[in-house]
Amino acid sequence: MTFNYDIIVVGAGHAGCEAAAAAANLGSKTLLITMDMNKIAQMSCNPAVGGIAKGQIVREIDALGGYMGIVTDQTAIQFRMLNRSKGPAMWSPRAQSDRARFIDCWRGILENIPNLSIWQDMVQELIIEHGQVCGVRTGMNVAFHAGAVVLTNGTFLNGLLHIGRTQIRGGRIAEPAATGLTEQLISLGIQTDRMKTGTPVRIDGRSVHFDEMEEQLGENDFHKFSYLETSHRKLKQLSCWTTFTNEACHHILREGLPDSPLYNGQIKSIGPRYCPSIETKIVTFADKTQHQLFLEPEGETTQEYYLNGFSSSLPLDIQLRALQAIPAFRDVQIYRPGYAIEYDFFDPTQLRPNLETKQIRNLFFAGQINGTTGYEEAGGQGLVAGINAHINCHGGQPFILGRDEAYIGVLIDDLVTKGVDEPYRMFTSRAEYRILLRQDNADMRLTEKSYQMGLAKQDRYDLLREKKESRDAIIRFAETYSVKPQYINSGLEKLGTPPLSHGCKLFDVVLRPQTTLENLADLIPALRTELDKVPAFRKEEITEAAEILIKYSGYIKREQIIADKINRLENVRIKGKFDYNSIQSLSTEARQKLTWIDPDTIAQASRIPGVSPSDINILLVLLGR
């Protein structure tokens, strides 16, 4: 019996779900293969989506027509906008989700997408003919044929779990590892290596002394992940809780270090530097007497809690005793211990910018298989891989996002240009144009592109046009409406900002840090009338978008000029033109890195780690630019 598809997606984690949905929604006959249909889009680590820079990725996935933002909104049990004390380029949405409902919601979406089928099985072999992937063969010895295959295997490729000196083969706790694929890919010339990640203990909330912890409330304003009108938070909103480790806890943890897989030689692969285990924290920061912990609810009705900040692979008894040394956890009961997991990944510099492998045509990699960590990074890669797999099967130009267009563009360019030496996690600092890549304008940046290729649907595009027209109308009003001192000065003084000495445009008044469009509307009836023209359900979102463009207009224009300049430099070739070691005005690190990599273009040089913008400016001066 023959089973034929346009695209096969292997793995139904966050990358696989977005890849399969995108390919099917674009019109490809798609098959999603997963080892367990009850674990689709499983949140393997913490039950949360978003965060610093990650929240921007989720908004971009949504703007492009993906589903992570929609699912998160519908299953959220707490929402917060992080970094509010900073400028809007740093604002990052984050939500706690109900883990079980997250899975149910994703499965419900996937099972109702036309062109998309699901098969429960383990893929053990790729079918390769003449240097091109043609399908897969599964553990049930079923052959599926397709024009393109997207691998999104997460931590399952030869996964090995560690709890103290105990080792268990698996991709997640109580789930088997995937075998066969790594060995085949190595035989085809693809380089592989091992990485390590980990997850904390899960706690029974009934055993926690919440009165000895600090409550962390969520927010209930208009912010959310999806730009769609129909996406809203539906579940009861819950609190997170914070506490700290102490010296007694640290003493017990130190006692367990001889049995720690991280320190007894059992684990040899590299773990995430920016999300270290608790045993790594007490060793690296030996002078610290405490470390903050966050207790996060796993769902609306469950008693299960996730202890963020206490990732560990120490023996079970050590983990439990260390927790019981913390006052709030003195009577703690746990559902399961924390553990570390080692798994295979493939050097992402072996990929093209469309996430297709260089060695095998129409084979795509996305997610942790590329050395990344995080649901959001995986989802962004999966979406791009699914789009490009469809394009490879049906024709068209590769879909590649620039570094000035999306955090997803930064992510993929970093992977394929720089590679990874530790699990890659997105930060705002990785994006040189983060003023352009704000969470509020992801739809303005990306929905038009998605609509033109047929992924974003008409309703989403109509919402974008309506938002842009309303936003721009507010900005035009601010640019043309004249404000006179005698009518506004008393109100400005009450807002804590100096009075006007002469008349000016409203735009200039909005630039002041103490003023907002909303509080100025209380002083200027004409502005209130203008704001009231905005559709009620989007009034706050659109007003905020207009205000950000007004207040930060100078910074935005300046950064756009820089982005345009760098984009032009993609065609400025420098290979063989410089003896970098002789250019003393470059930093020492830049001279070393430029000599080692010998970039083809100025733009490529600008993306090498350790080469700063000032180093690039020096090269431009030497080129007469």
XYZ file of C-alpha atoms in Angstrom:
625
model
C 0.000 0.000 0.000
C 1.369 3.430 -0.970
C 0.927 6.586 1.090
C 1.804 9.802 -0.748
C 1.996 13.340 0.617
C 3.518 16.639 -0.395
C 5.170 17.186 2.984
C 5.893 15.006 6.011
C 6.627 16.632 9.374
C 8.337 14.389 11.935
C 7.623 15.322 15.544
C 4.622 17.166 16.996
C 6.337 19.534 19.386
C 6.116 23.288 18.988
C 8.206 23.330 15.804
C 6.366 20.399 14.250
C 2.901 21.770 14.974
C 3.667 25.140 13.374
C 5.423 23.499 10.402
C 2.567 21.101 9.681
C -0.112 23.771 10.105
C 1.695 26.243 7.838
C 2.331 23.712 5.072
C -1.258 22.438 5.142
C -2.777 25.932 5.268
C -0.721 26.865 2.219
C -2.287 23.954 0.347
C 0.208 21.106 0.688
C -1.073 17.636 1.495
C 0.709 17.202 4.814
C 1.334 14.334 7.234
C 2.363 14.967 10.849
C 3.987 11.930 12.496
C 4.263 11.801 16.285
C 5.066 9.048 18.763
C 2.147 10.060 21.009
C -0.918 11.970 19.842
C -1.741 12.718 23.478
C 1.463 14.754 23.827
C 1.039 17.079 20.836
C 2.664 20.457 21.651
C 3.669 19.168 25.078
C 5.250 21.843 27.269
C 8.222 19.703 28.257
C 9.634 22.245 30.675
C 7.843 25.204 32.267
C 4.137 25.805 31.495
C 4.770 29.273 30.079
C 5.050 30.981 26.701
C 6.863 34.208 25.922
C 9.240 36.271 28.009
C 12.129 38.537 27.111
C 12.513 38.436 23.278
C 10.584 35.153 23.202
C 7.296 37.034 23.494
C 8.214 39.010 20.389
C 8.746 35.741 18.503
C 5.284 34.511 19.502
C 3.700 37.735 18.251
C 5.602 37.282 14.975
C 4.364 33.707 14.665
C 0.841 35.028 15.132
C 1.323 37.880 12.661
C 2.449 35.345 10.051
C -0.633 33.185 10.563
C 0.754 30.644 13.024
C -1.058 29.355 16.082
C 1.163 29.609 19.165
C -0.233 33.002 20.165
C -3.847 31.912 19.699
C -3.355 28.727 21.731
C -1.542 30.633 24.473
C -4.303 33.230 24.785
C -6.990 30.568 24.980
C -5.161 28.531 27.623
C -3.527 31.321 29.665
C -3.930 31.296 33.442
C -1.719 34.353 33.936
C -0.497 37.132 31.618
C 2.174 39.768 32.216
C 3.961 42.320 30.055
C 7.594 42.201 31.157
C 10.034 45.134 31.112
C 7.356 47.840 31.343
C 9.851 50.104 33.135
C 11.929 50.180 29.945
C 11.159 51.433 26.449
C 8.664 49.604 24.188
C 11.485 47.866 22.288
C 12.017 45.838 25.464
C 8.382 45.098 26.343
C 7.852 41.351 26.202
C 4.568 39.474 26.752
C 4.616 36.298 28.849
C 1.843 33.933 29.888
C 1.432 30.908 32.135
C -0.621 28.264 30.362
C -2.736 25.349 31.456
C -0.489 22.531 30.256
C -3.259 19.999 29.560
C -5.526 22.487 27.804
C -2.578 23.723 25.715
C -2.244 20.205 24.296
C -5.998 19.823 23.781
C -6.281 23.190 22.041
C -3.398 22.469 19.647
C -4.723 19.016 18.837
C -8.172 20.416 18.143
C -6.675 22.931 15.716
C -4.501 20.410 13.874
C -7.257 17.815 13.502
C -9.465 20.364 11.791
C -7.018 21.852 9.270
C -7.810 20.724 5.713
C -4.953 18.834 3.985
C -3.450 17.760 7.333
C -3.318 14.149 8.565
C -1.747 12.743 11.736
C -0.052 9.348 12.202
C 1.162 7.915 15.527
C 4.454 6.099 15.057
C 8.239 6.497 15.316
C 10.202 7.498 12.210
C 13.387 5.429 12.025
C 14.652 6.054 8.513
C 14.572 8.613 5.732
C 14.000 7.464 2.175
C 16.707 9.122 0.063
C 17.039 8.930 -3.701
C 19.667 10.756 -5.787
C 20.516 13.179 -2.987
C 16.909 14.115 -2.312
C 14.575 13.036 0.483
C 11.543 11.170 -0.813
C 9.825 10.035 2.376
C 10.225 8.168 5.651
C 9.961 4.647 7.026
C 8.536 4.084 10.506
C 8.897 1.628 13.340
C 5.748 -0.143 12.105
C 7.589 -0.601 8.796
C 5.207 1.744 7.005
C 6.673 3.797 4.161
C 5.297 7.294 3.580
C 6.401 9.158 0.446
C 6.613 12.934 0.091
C 8.293 15.720 -1.824
C 9.765 17.248 1.344
C 10.388 16.205 4.954
C 10.716 18.460 7.996
C 12.503 16.953 11.008
C 11.490 18.461 14.364
C 12.637 15.711 16.741
C 13.304 17.896 19.792
C 15.215 16.074 22.535
C 14.203 12.602 21.361
C 17.131 11.641 19.108
C 19.041 9.137 21.263
C 17.756 10.962 24.338
C 19.238 9.956 27.698
C 17.760 11.094 31.029
C 19.888 11.565 34.166
C 18.682 11.557 37.787
C 21.793 11.244 39.932
C 23.649 8.143 38.776
C 20.459 6.693 37.306
C 20.251 6.824 33.516
C 17.076 6.225 31.504
C 16.808 6.201 27.730
C 14.058 8.575 26.678
C 13.098 11.813 24.988
C 11.092 12.974 28.011
C 10.288 11.328 31.318
C 8.302 8.117 30.642
C 8.614 8.562 26.841
C 10.976 6.535 24.617
C 13.926 7.949 22.726
C 13.946 7.999 18.910
C 16.624 5.872 17.288
C 17.963 5.316 13.809
C 17.775 8.792 12.291
C 20.993 10.180 13.755
C 23.049 7.244 12.542
C 21.582 7.509 9.037
C 22.171 11.269 8.850
C 25.790 10.824 9.957
C 26.262 8.296 7.160
C 24.957 10.926 4.739
C 27.635 13.403 5.810
C 25.695 15.533 8.312
C 27.640 16.438 11.441
C 26.044 15.797 14.801
C 26.876 16.495 18.428
C 25.214 16.251 21.837
C 23.544 18.878 23.985
C 22.072 18.831 27.461
C 19.084 20.507 29.008
C 17.108 19.915 32.166
C 13.861 20.481 34.000
C 12.951 21.021 37.670
C 10.965 19.064 40.211
C 7.139 19.158 40.012
C 5.491 19.973 43.361
C 2.131 19.135 44.933
C 0.650 22.526 45.804
C -1.222 21.077 48.788
C 2.125 20.640 50.567
C 3.331 24.224 50.071
C 3.157 26.960 52.719
C 2.027 29.753 50.414
C 1.732 32.172 53.349
C 5.540 32.120 53.542
C 5.967 33.063 49.891
C 5.473 36.318 47.979
C 2.519 36.382 45.617
C 3.092 37.475 42.014
C -0.142 38.600 40.388
C -0.861 38.723 36.686
C -2.257 41.586 34.633
C -5.703 41.935 33.125
C -5.386 44.782 30.627
C -5.893 44.567 26.854
C -2.520 42.996 26.027
C -2.433 39.456 24.665
C -0.458 37.427 22.139
C -2.696 37.169 19.098
C -3.732 40.161 17.005
C -7.009 38.461 16.125
C -10.190 39.900 17.620
C -11.458 36.446 18.583
C -8.410 35.494 20.674
C -8.992 36.124 24.389
C -8.090 34.698 27.779
C -10.902 32.394 28.885
C -9.598 30.613 31.990
C -9.409 31.652 35.619
C -6.320 33.788 36.243
C -3.918 32.450 38.893
C -0.909 33.773 40.785
C 2.700 32.701 40.695
C 4.747 32.687 43.892
C 8.357 33.519 44.749
C 10.757 32.438 47.479
C 14.497 31.950 47.902
C 16.954 29.164 48.571
C 19.123 29.490 51.695
C 22.449 28.331 53.121
C 20.954 25.152 54.570
C 19.580 24.267 51.131
C 22.942 25.024 49.495
C 24.800 22.845 52.023
C 22.639 19.833 51.134
C 23.076 20.494 47.418
C 26.863 20.624 47.836
C 26.787 17.291 49.630
C 25.181 15.777 46.549
C 27.672 17.123 43.999
C 29.752 13.890 43.889
C 26.622 12.160 42.578
C 25.712 15.005 40.201
C 25.871 13.934 36.535
C 27.102 17.434 35.750
C 30.142 17.143 38.019
C 31.054 13.441 38.147
C 31.753 13.131 34.397
C 28.488 11.379 33.579
C 27.284 14.282 31.377
C 29.817 15.550 28.870
C 27.620 17.669 26.598
C 26.986 21.408 26.883
C 23.984 22.802 28.708
C 22.212 26.177 28.526
C 24.323 28.908 30.111
C 21.355 31.224 30.620
C 19.134 28.687 32.372
C 21.580 26.886 34.686
C 20.714 24.094 37.071
C 20.596 24.807 40.792
C 23.812 22.819 41.290
C 25.534 24.971 38.642
C 24.331 28.116 40.414
C 25.798 27.125 43.798
C 29.138 26.268 42.167
C 29.379 29.228 39.765
C 28.035 31.758 42.265
C 29.526 30.258 45.411
C 29.387 33.633 47.196
C 25.599 33.914 46.833
C 23.649 32.973 49.951
C 20.321 32.653 48.126
C 18.768 32.242 44.685
C 15.244 33.246 43.743
C 12.705 30.550 42.887
C 9.372 30.943 41.088
C 6.515 28.538 41.777
C 4.304 28.420 38.669
C 0.879 26.731 38.414
C 0.593 23.974 35.800
C -3.123 24.486 35.208
C -6.427 25.973 36.273
C -7.536 22.972 38.359
C -4.443 20.826 38.983
C -2.376 20.958 42.185
C 0.822 20.484 40.179
C 3.350 23.334 40.302
C 6.580 23.909 38.400
C 9.539 25.235 40.434
C 11.311 27.627 38.087
C 14.939 28.171 39.098
C 15.449 24.712 40.608
C 16.375 22.692 37.523
C 18.444 19.744 38.698
C 19.779 16.284 37.884
C 20.884 15.531 41.441
C 19.718 12.315 43.118
C 16.092 12.281 44.228
C 16.873 12.296 47.951
C 19.174 15.313 47.595
C 16.568 17.284 45.654
C 13.904 16.508 48.251
C 16.058 17.259 51.303
C 17.297 20.542 49.779
C 13.735 21.654 49.110
C 12.647 20.786 52.644
C 15.344 23.131 53.971
C 13.372 26.041 52.478
C 10.652 27.187 54.940
C 7.818 27.294 52.384
C 8.684 23.732 51.277
C 9.406 22.133 54.661
C 6.509 19.675 54.170
C 6.858 19.421 50.403
C 5.525 16.475 48.424
C 6.593 16.047 44.806
C 5.106 14.420 41.719
C 8.467 13.719 40.090
C 12.078 14.902 40.454
C 13.984 17.174 38.172
C 16.226 15.524 35.598
C 18.759 16.343 32.892
C 18.536 15.040 29.349
C 21.216 14.629 26.687
C 20.195 14.442 23.036
C 21.536 14.666 19.482
C 21.473 17.872 17.478
C 22.936 18.886 14.121
C 25.241 21.818 13.432
C 22.855 24.438 11.963
C 25.564 25.914 9.721
C 24.776 22.872 7.544
C 21.450 24.529 6.704
C 20.525 27.086 4.079
C 18.710 30.239 5.247
C 15.389 28.550 4.365
C 16.307 25.746 6.878
C 16.870 23.160 4.132
C 19.935 20.965 4.606
C 22.808 21.609 2.223
C 23.575 17.904 1.866
C 20.066 16.562 1.115
C 17.550 18.414 -1.025
C 14.083 19.075 0.427
C 15.080 17.918 3.921
C 14.433 20.606 6.534
C 15.418 20.854 10.209
C 13.585 22.956 12.815
C 13.648 23.342 16.589
C 15.987 21.779 19.138
C 17.444 19.548 16.440
C 19.220 22.777 15.352
C 20.725 23.402 18.788
C 18.130 25.852 20.075
C 16.167 25.833 23.314
C 12.676 27.146 23.992
C 9.161 26.610 22.672
C 9.148 30.009 20.968
C 12.425 29.550 19.077
C 11.180 26.130 17.955
C 7.805 27.473 16.829
C 9.401 30.251 14.775
C 11.730 27.825 13.011
C 8.930 25.365 12.410
C 6.750 27.989 10.772
C 9.555 29.048 8.401
C 10.494 25.426 7.626
C 6.873 24.526 6.858
C 6.501 27.510 4.549
C 9.719 26.728 2.697
C 8.943 23.022 2.413
C 5.691 24.028 0.687
C 7.577 26.432 -1.581
C 10.101 23.734 -2.537
C 7.264 21.404 -3.508
C 5.136 23.912 -5.410
C 7.549 26.601 -6.621
C 8.401 30.132 -5.583
C 11.225 32.065 -3.973
C 12.507 30.954 -0.552
C 10.827 32.685 2.382
C 13.662 34.321 4.328
C 13.147 37.012 6.954
C 15.798 39.709 7.365
C 17.366 40.696 10.656
C 15.562 44.034 10.406
C 12.215 42.329 9.752
C 11.791 39.852 12.608
C 13.358 38.223 15.626
C 12.711 34.989 13.724
C 15.011 36.372 11.029
C 17.687 37.110 13.631
C 17.294 33.627 15.084
C 17.674 31.754 11.807
C 20.484 33.963 10.513
C 22.391 33.435 13.770
C 21.961 29.675 13.482
C 23.010 29.247 9.861
C 25.750 31.917 9.933
C 27.299 31.508 13.373
C 26.319 28.026 14.489
C 25.948 27.166 18.172
C 28.280 26.101 20.947
C 25.510 25.918 23.558
C 21.704 25.716 23.399
C 20.663 28.905 21.573
C 18.197 31.145 23.377
C 16.838 34.400 21.983
C 17.561 37.690 23.779
C 16.708 41.250 22.789
C 20.452 41.943 22.773
C 20.882 39.563 19.813
C 18.784 41.891 17.616
C 20.613 44.971 16.409
C 17.321 46.561 15.274
C 15.167 45.879 18.316
C 13.543 49.318 18.173
C 12.108 48.214 14.831
C 11.260 44.704 16.079
C 8.828 45.599 18.848
C 6.096 43.278 20.066
C 3.414 45.872 19.247
C 4.181 46.073 15.510
C 4.795 42.435 14.513
C 1.602 42.498 12.447
C 2.723 45.655 10.637
C 6.035 44.026 9.810
C 4.894 40.573 8.750
C 1.194 40.088 8.045
C 1.363 41.657 4.582
C 4.137 39.210 3.618
C 2.143 36.271 4.934
C -1.045 37.409 3.218
C 0.709 37.712 -0.129
C 1.912 34.091 0.065
C -1.537 32.877 1.148
C -0.895 31.927 4.778
C -2.470 34.867 6.621
C -6.165 34.865 5.778
C -8.428 37.693 4.675
C -9.856 38.385 8.135
C -6.365 38.885 9.561
C -5.387 41.131 6.658
C -8.543 43.225 7.015
C -7.786 43.733 10.723
C -4.279 44.883 9.801
C -5.548 47.456 7.286
C -8.139 48.752 9.732
C -5.524 49.057 12.472
C -3.046 50.855 10.215
C -5.658 53.325 8.976
C -6.828 54.123 12.516
C -3.277 54.388 13.866
C -2.133 56.679 11.068
C -5.221 58.876 11.460
C -4.324 59.484 15.109
C -0.730 60.355 14.166
C -1.887 62.751 11.420
C -4.206 64.450 13.889
C -1.318 64.885 16.352
C 0.891 66.314 13.591
C -1.685 68.898 12.455
C -3.662 69.865 15.582
C -2.409 73.066 17.220
C -2.320 73.284 21.008
C -2.548 76.724 22.681
C -1.031 77.356 26.131
C -4.088 79.017 27.674
C -6.226 75.945 27.095
C -3.826 73.247 28.270
C -1.215 74.615 30.686
C -3.172 74.020 33.885
C -3.728 70.428 32.855
C -0.061 69.949 31.946
C 0.999 71.192 35.371
C -1.283 68.649 37.026
C 0.449 65.957 34.960
C 3.813 67.118 36.346
C 5.154 68.530 33.109
C 6.150 72.191 32.438
C 3.584 74.546 30.862
C 3.869 75.641 27.229
C 5.487 79.014 26.587
C 3.920 79.197 23.135
C 1.600 77.208 20.903
C 2.762 74.011 19.239
C 1.497 70.901 17.545
C -0.025 68.147 19.671
C 2.711 65.810 18.365
C 5.318 67.778 20.333
C 3.305 67.580 23.547
C 2.934 63.793 23.217
C 6.741 63.536 23.096
C 6.915 64.460 26.783
C 7.490 61.495 29.126
C 4.637 62.493 31.461
C 2.014 62.678 28.742
C 0.025 60.002 26.942
C -2.631 60.232 24.273
C -5.169 59.108 26.843
C -4.383 61.662 29.549
C -4.101 64.427 26.954
C -7.533 63.449 25.621
C -8.919 64.465 29.020
C -7.555 67.972 28.337
C -8.291 68.201 24.604
C -11.890 67.326 23.578
C -10.930 67.157 19.888
C -8.371 64.444 20.664
C -10.969 62.486 22.614
C -13.268 62.653 19.588
C -10.432 61.381 17.376
C -9.649 58.460 19.693
C -13.321 57.545 19.907
C -13.329 56.926 16.148
C -11.192 53.832 16.722
C -13.143 50.538 16.919
C -13.899 49.991 20.598
C -12.483 46.470 20.870
C -9.085 47.647 19.564
C -8.994 51.169 20.932
C -6.268 50.582 23.526
C -4.091 48.539 21.168
C -4.262 51.089 18.344
C -3.821 54.095 20.655
C -0.724 52.490 22.151
C 0.685 51.739 18.682
C 0.209 55.382 17.609
C 1.721 56.713 20.807
C 4.826 54.531 20.482
C 5.407 55.754 16.912
C 5.067 59.363 18.052
C 7.216 59.169 21.172
C 9.982 57.134 19.581
C 9.777 58.492 16.041
C 13.322 59.864 16.085
C 14.859 56.627 17.320
C 12.797 54.546 14.897
C 13.783 56.645 11.879
C 17.435 56.570 12.864
C 17.455 52.795 13.294
C 15.638 52.292 9.984
C 18.346 54.329 8.228
C 21.014 52.095 9.785
C 19.097 48.953 8.790
C 18.743 50.170 5.210
C 22.453 50.967 5.106
C 23.443 47.495 6.347
C 21.052 45.846 3.889
C 22.842 47.599 1.033
C 26.110 46.207 2.356
C 25.072 42.655 1.548
C 26.533 43.375 -1.894
C 29.781 44.999 -0.691
C 32.367 42.233 -1.017
C 35.462 42.397 1.200
C 36.939 38.902 0.906
C 40.689 39.195 0.371
C 40.716 43.006 0.625
C 42.079 43.418 4.171
C 44.933 42.235 6.340
C 42.816 42.481 9.487
C 45.744 41.935 11.845
C 47.350 45.139 10.595
C 44.270 47.310 11.317
C 45.066 48.386 14.870
C 41.900 50.497 15.188
C 39.838 47.281 15.215
C 39.328 45.582 18.563
C 41.598 42.626 19.273
C 38.669 40.228 19.193
C 37.459 41.650 15.877
C 40.893 41.222 14.276
C 41.021 37.590 15.419
C 37.473 36.731 14.358
C 37.664 38.496 10.980
C 40.972 36.790 10.173
C 39.575 33.371 11.155
C 36.250 33.635 9.280
C 37.339 35.864 6.364
C 33.792 37.017 5.541
C 32.589 37.519 1.986
C 30.745 40.793 2.619
C 30.533 43.661 5.060
C 27.063 42.488 6.062
C 28.363 39.023 6.905
C 31.220 40.561 8.882
C 28.700 42.545 10.896
C 27.095 39.298 12.072
C 30.262 37.653 13.381
C 30.270 37.388 17.188
C 32.754 39.820 18.661
C 32.689 42.229 15.709
C 31.003 45.402 16.943
C 29.215 48.153 14.969
C 32.237 50.407 15.531
C 34.478 47.766 13.953
C 32.179 47.692 10.911
C 32.285 51.484 10.659
C 36.092 51.325 10.578
C 35.987 48.889 7.661
C 33.492 51.135 5.865
C 35.808 54.124 6.291
C 38.700 52.121 4.867
C 36.500 51.219 1.889
C 35.766 54.896 1.300
C 32.141 54.548 2.419
